[in-house]
Amino acid sequence: MKYKTQMEAARNGYVTKELAQVAADEGIEEKELMQLVASGKVAIPANIRHTALHPHGIGSGLRTKINVNLGISGDCADYEREMEKVRLAEKFGAEAIMDLSNYGKTQEFRQKLIETSPAMIGTVPVYDAIGYFEKELKDITAQDFLNIVRIHAESGVDFMTIHAGLNRRSVEVFLREGRQMNIVSRGGSLLFAWMKLTGNENPFYEHYDELLDILREYDVTISLGDALRPGSIADSTDASQIAELTEIGNLTLRAWERGVQVLVEGPGHMALDEIAANMKLEKRLCHGAPYYVLGPLVTDIAPGYDHITAAIGGAIAAANGADFLCYVTPAEHLRLPDLDDVKEGIIASRIAAHAADIAKGVRGAREADFKISEARRKLDWEEIFRLSIDGEKARAYFESVPPEDRHSCSMCGKMCAVNTMNKVLGGCRNIELRGQRQERKEGQEVL
C-alpha cells in the first residue's frame, strides 16, 4: 500500500484490499465506505504485519462488532487453555480478540495469536511494560512505555488501548470530586499510580505525537482508553468521566491529523436511563469516532450473571450509537473466565449486537431472523439448528426430551400452535389431539 494507513488511503481515493473486503462483507459501496474511513467515522484496524487478518470495519452504518478479552495471568498461566479460548471466539464469530496477558511469555503468546488468528488483535501495552522491563512501576520511564508500544506494533497488533486522556487536568477533577469506586480501569490505575509516584505527566499524553508516529508506521488503530470509566452506577456520568471524555475528543482530532485511525472506549457501569444520552455525548465530544463500550453493566448486584447485565446495556448502547461491544463473562469481577464463561459471554454479546443492529436498521440485519422464522414455520429443525447463533446448544435442548412427533417439541407436543396452523391452513379436516388428555380422577368433571 502506498499510503501508511487506511485513513490516509481513503482520503486519497485509494481502495485498499482491506477496505474492499469490508465493503463486500457489509454490503456497502466502496465509495461510501471510503468516505466514512476518511472522516474517521469508520475504522478498519489492520496492522500491516498481521497477515492472517480478516479485516472488519467498526463504525457508523456497519454491523456492531464484538471483542473477546483473554490472556495469561499470574494466577492462571495456562497457554494452551487461552488458545482454546481463541478458537472458541473464532468459532462463535467474535471479530476481535484483546490479549490482556500480563505474566510469563507474553510476547510468545501474542506472536502465536497474531500469526494464526484472523480476528483483529488488540492489546493494552501498559500491562506488558512491568513484566517486560522487570522494573518497579516507579522506575519505568516514559521512553520505556513508548518502547513497549513499538514492540507491540512491530509484532502485528491491530489496535491498542492507550489511556492518554488521563492527564493532570482530568486527574485534578477526579481528586476534587471523589468517587465511590475510584479508578477501576487496570491500565488507568497503573498510570495514575505512576503519575503520583513520579510526579510526572502521563507519558502517553505528554509524548502523544511520538506515540502517534509509532502507530502510523504500522497502521495501528489507537483505542483511546477510558481510565475514568465508572465502576459502579453511583459513579456514572460524573465529572471525572466527562472530563476525560473531553480530553479524548481533542486527542481524537490530533490522531486524525496524523492519519491514525481512532476508537473511543466508554463505560463501564451505568443505569439504563443514562445509556442513550452517553452514546450521543461521546459522538458529539469525539466527533463521530467509533465507540467501543464495556457493557455497560446496568446494575451492580449480579456477580456471576454480569454477562446478562452487560448484554442488556450493550444492546441499548449499540442501538443508540455504540459500534463495538466488549464482551463480559459470568466470571467478571470474580475470577479469570474458563471456557464455558467465555462462550456464555460471547453469545450474550452477539445477541446484544444483533438486537441493536435490527433496531438501528443495519443492512441485512433482519435477514437472519426472517430465515430462521421461515424454518420455524416449516418446523425444519435441522435448518433451525444451522441458523442459530449456538446450534449445538439448540440441538442438545431439543433432543434432551425428544418429542413423540418431530413436527413439534416437548413443550407443546401435539398441541403445537405452528403444527396446528400448518395443518388447518393446508386443508386438514381433522386435528388429532388424543394422547394429550390427562386421565380424570373419579368424580372429576370433564372441562
XYZ file of C-alpha atoms in Angstrom:
447
model
C 0.000 0.000 0.000
C 1.478 3.347 -0.989
C -0.204 5.112 1.935
C 0.747 4.457 5.552
C -2.754 3.966 6.969
C -6.267 3.005 5.912
C -7.366 6.563 6.704
C -4.678 8.125 4.501
C -5.537 5.771 1.648
C -9.246 6.599 1.880
C -8.543 10.339 1.941
C -6.604 9.947 -1.286
C -9.252 7.838 -3.043
C -7.263 4.606 -2.882
C -9.191 1.364 -2.262
C -7.107 -0.959 -0.109
C -7.728 -4.688 -0.164
C -8.932 -4.396 3.428
C -11.483 -1.716 2.545
C -12.677 -3.784 -0.414
C -13.140 -6.812 1.851
C -15.098 -4.831 4.450
C -17.313 -3.294 1.765
C -18.111 -6.755 0.387
C -18.831 -8.209 3.839
C -21.077 -5.309 4.856
C -22.884 -4.901 1.526
C -21.830 -1.262 1.246
C -20.459 0.614 -1.754
C -16.694 1.087 -1.648
C -17.066 4.810 -2.308
C -19.432 5.248 0.641
C -17.174 3.255 2.945
C -14.136 5.213 1.767
C -15.793 8.471 2.836
C -16.575 7.042 6.280
C -12.999 5.847 6.782
C -11.573 9.140 5.521
C -13.685 11.098 8.037
C -12.861 8.759 10.935
C -16.442 7.569 11.408
C -15.334 4.043 10.487
C -12.053 2.415 11.472
C -10.532 -0.681 9.835
C -7.916 -1.891 12.350
C -5.359 -3.692 10.192
C -1.691 -3.717 11.151
C 0.440 -4.097 8.032
C 2.177 -7.085 9.686
C -0.984 -9.024 10.603
C -1.046 -11.229 7.508
C -3.630 -13.703 8.872
C -6.199 -10.935 9.399
C -9.716 -10.962 8.015
C -10.398 -7.209 8.223
C -13.544 -5.735 9.734
C -14.918 -2.225 9.814
C -16.069 -0.650 13.065
C -18.316 2.379 12.995
C -21.241 4.236 11.501
C -23.731 2.193 9.455
C -21.878 -1.108 9.872
C -22.727 -4.212 11.883
C -21.950 -3.952 15.594
C -18.752 -5.888 16.274
C -17.745 -7.737 19.448
C -14.438 -8.228 21.230
C -13.280 -11.083 23.466
C -10.761 -10.455 26.248
C -8.340 -13.222 27.220
C -4.690 -13.694 28.131
C -2.167 -15.131 30.552
C -2.262 -14.073 34.197
C -0.097 -14.920 37.193
C -2.869 -16.978 38.809
C -3.600 -18.992 35.662
C -0.635 -19.269 33.284
C -2.139 -21.925 31.001
C -1.109 -21.031 27.448
C -2.953 -23.878 25.766
C -6.185 -23.062 27.580
C -6.006 -19.452 26.409
C -5.505 -20.646 22.834
C -8.630 -22.796 23.255
C -10.470 -19.595 24.150
C -9.116 -18.037 20.947
C -10.529 -20.889 18.865
C -13.855 -20.592 20.713
C -14.010 -16.863 19.973
C -13.382 -17.522 16.285
C -15.969 -20.321 16.193
C -18.731 -18.086 17.537
C -17.943 -15.129 15.330
C -16.081 -12.648 17.526
C -14.457 -10.116 15.221
C -11.763 -9.043 17.696
C -9.630 -10.542 20.454
C -7.776 -8.492 23.062
C -4.708 -10.161 24.524
C -4.518 -8.820 28.073
C -1.607 -11.048 29.120
C 0.413 -9.650 31.992
C 2.532 -12.594 33.083
C 5.086 -15.004 31.669
C 5.847 -15.415 27.980
C 3.586 -12.619 26.811
C 5.438 -11.948 23.553
C 5.449 -15.610 22.600
C 1.713 -15.953 23.203
C 0.919 -12.702 21.372
C 3.023 -13.701 18.373
C 1.287 -17.065 18.070
C -2.079 -15.332 18.321
C -1.249 -12.853 15.550
C 0.256 -15.499 13.279
C -2.791 -17.771 13.429
C -5.919 -15.711 14.147
C -7.980 -13.899 11.505
C -9.582 -11.749 14.245
C -8.476 -8.177 14.866
C -5.950 -8.323 17.711
C -5.824 -5.691 20.433
C -3.552 -5.169 23.425
C -3.006 -2.824 26.372
C 0.753 -2.196 26.231
C 0.962 -0.729 29.742
C 0.094 -4.201 31.140
C 3.171 -5.633 29.467
C 5.627 -2.935 30.496
C 6.184 -4.076 34.089
C 6.904 -7.700 33.225
C 8.890 -6.948 30.096
C 11.279 -4.443 31.655
C 11.354 -6.219 35.045
C 11.203 -2.908 36.885
C 9.150 -1.490 39.691
C 6.364 0.754 38.434
C 8.027 3.983 39.609
C 11.264 3.074 37.809
C 9.668 2.656 34.373
C 10.475 5.637 32.175
C 8.334 7.445 29.640
C 10.585 6.032 26.936
C 10.010 2.509 28.280
C 6.257 2.976 27.820
C 6.776 4.141 24.228
C 9.164 1.273 23.549
C 6.598 -1.329 24.615
C 4.101 0.274 22.232
C 6.634 -0.111 19.414
C 7.248 -3.760 20.328
C 3.511 -4.487 20.133
C 3.169 -2.572 16.868
C 6.075 -4.440 15.274
C 4.528 -7.764 16.306
C 1.359 -7.027 14.297
C -1.185 -5.773 16.853
C -4.147 -4.114 15.074
C -5.411 -1.818 17.837
C -4.051 -0.724 21.202
C -5.772 0.667 24.251
C -3.860 3.776 25.303
C -5.130 5.733 28.324
C -3.877 9.102 27.068
C -6.886 11.077 28.344
C -5.851 10.559 31.966
C -3.780 13.724 32.204
C -3.220 16.206 35.022
C -6.429 18.096 34.189
C -8.693 15.050 34.344
C -6.871 13.726 37.417
C -7.488 17.055 39.160
C -11.226 16.656 38.535
C -11.139 13.071 39.826
C -9.341 14.042 43.030
C -11.583 17.046 43.636
C -14.911 15.333 43.017
C -14.240 11.928 44.595
C -15.888 8.616 43.723
C -17.363 5.515 45.273
C -15.169 3.138 43.221
C -12.223 5.412 42.394
C -10.442 4.083 39.237
C -11.416 0.555 38.157
C -9.501 0.503 34.868
C -6.401 -1.655 35.354
C -4.348 0.362 32.884
C -5.755 3.605 34.229
C -4.909 2.718 37.825
C -1.316 1.831 36.856
C -0.832 5.130 35.043
C -2.446 7.110 37.858
C -0.128 5.397 40.340
C 2.893 6.100 38.102
C 1.939 9.769 37.855
C 1.567 10.049 41.648
C 4.817 8.153 42.342
C 6.934 10.092 39.855
C 5.199 13.474 39.825
C 5.223 13.363 36.016
C 2.530 13.861 33.408
C 1.019 10.763 31.801
C 3.723 9.722 29.293
C 1.152 8.794 26.650
C -0.300 12.290 26.859
C 2.992 14.153 27.167
C 4.573 12.261 24.253
C 1.376 11.800 22.255
C 2.867 12.939 18.934
C 5.714 10.439 19.222
C 3.184 7.744 20.123
C 1.141 8.570 17.010
C 4.254 8.319 14.836
C 4.775 4.730 16.029
C 1.142 3.787 15.442
C 1.079 5.387 11.995
C 4.166 3.480 10.892
C 2.368 0.138 11.255
C -1.223 1.381 10.813
C -2.211 0.553 14.371
C -5.590 1.956 15.402
C -5.470 3.809 18.713
C -8.230 2.829 21.100
C -8.393 5.771 23.470
C -8.970 4.071 26.801
C -11.381 5.347 29.436
C -9.260 5.218 32.565
C -12.005 7.093 34.424
C -14.900 4.890 33.340
C -17.445 4.372 36.116
C -17.015 1.168 38.122
C -20.445 1.434 39.738
C -23.714 3.050 38.753
C -23.106 5.578 41.560
C -20.188 6.988 39.529
C -21.748 7.015 36.058
C -21.821 10.235 34.019
C -19.886 12.045 36.739
C -17.443 14.926 36.320
C -14.421 12.601 36.119
C -15.865 10.561 33.265
C -16.849 13.667 31.296
C -13.536 15.439 31.970
C -11.609 12.531 30.482
C -14.018 12.214 27.554
C -13.433 15.885 26.738
C -9.675 15.270 26.660
C -10.216 12.208 24.465
C -12.175 14.317 21.977
C -9.135 16.544 21.475
C -6.809 13.531 21.222
C -9.094 12.070 18.553
C -8.619 15.120 16.345
C -4.860 15.067 16.861
C -4.713 11.402 15.808
C -6.797 12.036 12.707
C -4.482 14.905 11.741
C -1.686 12.312 11.597
C -3.834 9.855 9.639
C -4.122 7.470 12.616
C -7.459 5.678 13.000
C -9.296 6.008 16.321
C -11.665 4.057 18.533
C -13.011 5.675 21.704
C -13.621 3.492 24.741
C -16.573 4.027 27.046
C -18.323 2.868 30.216
C -18.446 0.821 32.310
C -21.297 0.655 34.832
C -24.314 2.793 34.052
C -28.041 2.878 34.797
C -30.381 2.115 31.899
C -31.768 5.624 31.650
C -28.297 7.176 31.171
C -27.054 4.996 28.336
C -28.640 6.688 25.310
C -27.506 10.151 26.413
C -23.963 8.888 26.994
C -23.750 7.440 23.494
C -24.847 10.744 21.975
C -22.454 12.668 24.215
C -19.491 10.580 23.060
C -20.369 11.017 19.415
C -20.622 14.769 19.934
C -17.474 15.281 22.005
C -15.398 12.816 19.984
C -16.556 13.985 16.550
C -18.329 10.798 15.471
C -15.425 8.427 16.212
C -16.427 4.747 16.609
C -17.454 3.971 20.187
C -16.205 0.837 21.967
C -18.064 0.021 25.206
C -17.574 -2.453 28.044
C -21.159 -3.429 28.735
C -22.386 -1.044 30.061
C -23.370 -3.076 33.124
C -26.781 -1.789 34.150
C -26.749 -2.958 37.770
C -24.066 -3.857 40.306
C -25.902 -6.645 42.173
C -25.430 -9.629 39.841
C -21.945 -11.159 40.268
C -21.994 -14.450 38.382
C -24.516 -13.066 35.889
C -22.731 -9.991 34.594
C -22.827 -11.326 31.029
C -26.565 -10.630 31.267
C -26.271 -7.187 32.874
C -23.713 -6.279 30.201
C -25.781 -7.649 27.317
C -28.788 -5.583 28.407
C -26.650 -2.444 28.495
C -24.797 -3.367 25.322
C -27.985 -3.750 23.317
C -29.221 -0.335 24.423
C -25.803 1.255 23.856
C -25.403 -0.153 20.352
C -28.975 0.737 19.413
C -28.101 4.325 20.355
C -24.796 4.585 18.520
C -22.124 2.343 20.066
C -20.238 0.435 17.377
C -18.155 -2.159 19.217
C -19.048 -4.231 22.289
C -16.508 -5.750 24.635
C -17.909 -8.999 25.939
C -18.388 -9.599 29.645
C -18.464 -13.123 31.083
C -20.303 -14.578 34.093
C -16.905 -14.572 35.846
C -16.498 -10.772 35.626
C -15.338 -9.328 38.990
C -14.828 -12.869 40.345
C -12.096 -14.842 38.531
C -10.329 -15.493 35.244
C -13.052 -16.897 32.944
C -12.956 -20.555 31.904
C -14.076 -21.899 28.526
C -17.746 -22.065 29.495
C -17.626 -18.493 30.798
C -16.049 -17.307 27.552
C -18.732 -18.998 25.480
C -21.556 -17.533 27.580
C -20.011 -14.075 27.302
C -19.599 -14.297 23.529
C -23.143 -15.500 22.928
C -24.640 -12.819 25.183
C -22.661 -10.108 23.380
C -23.586 -11.426 19.950
C -27.275 -11.392 20.869
C -26.938 -7.812 22.115
C -25.089 -6.697 18.988
C -27.575 -8.330 16.635
C -30.603 -6.991 18.501
C -29.111 -3.493 18.247
C -28.397 -3.891 14.531
C -32.057 -4.712 13.943
C -33.098 -1.648 15.938
C -30.836 0.756 14.049
C -31.613 -0.668 10.618
C -28.205 -2.042 9.672
C -28.163 -3.516 6.170
C -29.319 -7.143 6.135
C -29.657 -7.405 9.915
C -33.223 -8.764 9.756
C -32.410 -11.343 7.095
C -31.173 -13.974 9.556
C -34.319 -13.575 11.669
C -36.515 -13.932 8.592
C -34.742 -17.149 7.579
C -34.965 -18.794 10.997
C -38.630 -17.802 11.323
C -39.293 -19.467 7.976
C -37.588 -22.608 9.276
C -39.689 -22.485 12.445
C -42.897 -22.149 10.438
C -41.907 -25.251 8.489
C -40.754 -26.983 11.695
C -37.472 -27.691 9.917
C -35.363 -28.450 12.961
C -32.116 -29.056 11.086
C -32.385 -25.647 9.448
C -33.233 -24.036 12.791
C -30.096 -25.531 14.329
C -27.997 -24.408 11.357
C -29.220 -20.828 11.560
C -28.983 -20.468 15.347
C -26.151 -18.499 16.973
C -25.424 -21.633 19.002
C -26.918 -24.506 17.031
C -25.202 -27.131 19.173
C -26.949 -25.924 22.309
C -30.285 -25.626 20.496
C -29.981 -29.230 19.266
C -28.973 -30.502 22.697
C -32.028 -28.866 24.293
C -34.362 -30.245 21.630
C -33.015 -33.779 21.852
C -32.755 -33.900 25.664
C -36.524 -34.552 25.866
C -37.368 -35.846 22.386
C -40.953 -35.275 21.218
C -43.167 -38.119 20.108
C -43.681 -36.282 16.830
C -40.791 -34.299 15.324
C -43.362 -31.840 13.961
C -43.350 -30.347 17.461
C -41.146 -30.105 20.533
C -41.733 -31.482 24.020
C -43.076 -28.129 25.238
C -46.406 -28.337 23.350
C -46.391 -31.802 21.820
C -49.482 -32.400 19.678
C -50.884 -29.016 20.731
C -48.086 -27.188 18.894
C -49.605 -23.971 17.526
C -47.332 -23.922 14.487
C -48.172 -27.501 13.529
C -51.890 -26.916 14.108
C -51.893 -23.841 11.848
C -49.896 -25.618 9.140
C -52.441 -28.452 9.092
C -55.558 -26.254 9.162
C -54.296 -23.840 6.519
C -53.168 -26.834 4.467
C -56.750 -28.139 4.288
C -56.625 -30.785 7.029
C -60.172 -31.521 8.331
C -59.197 -33.416 11.485
C -56.690 -32.296 14.124
C -55.739 -35.327 16.238
C -55.004 -34.304 19.836
C -55.525 -37.688 21.531
C -52.735 -38.552 23.902
C -52.694 -35.025 25.314
C -55.707 -35.541 27.622
C -54.861 -36.292 31.228
C -56.604 -39.158 33.000
C -59.583 -37.946 35.090
C -59.789 -38.744 38.753
C -63.018 -40.350 39.944
C -65.783 -37.759 40.312
C -63.874 -35.042 38.456
C -65.878 -33.132 35.871
C -64.778 -33.009 32.267
C -63.820 -29.455 31.314
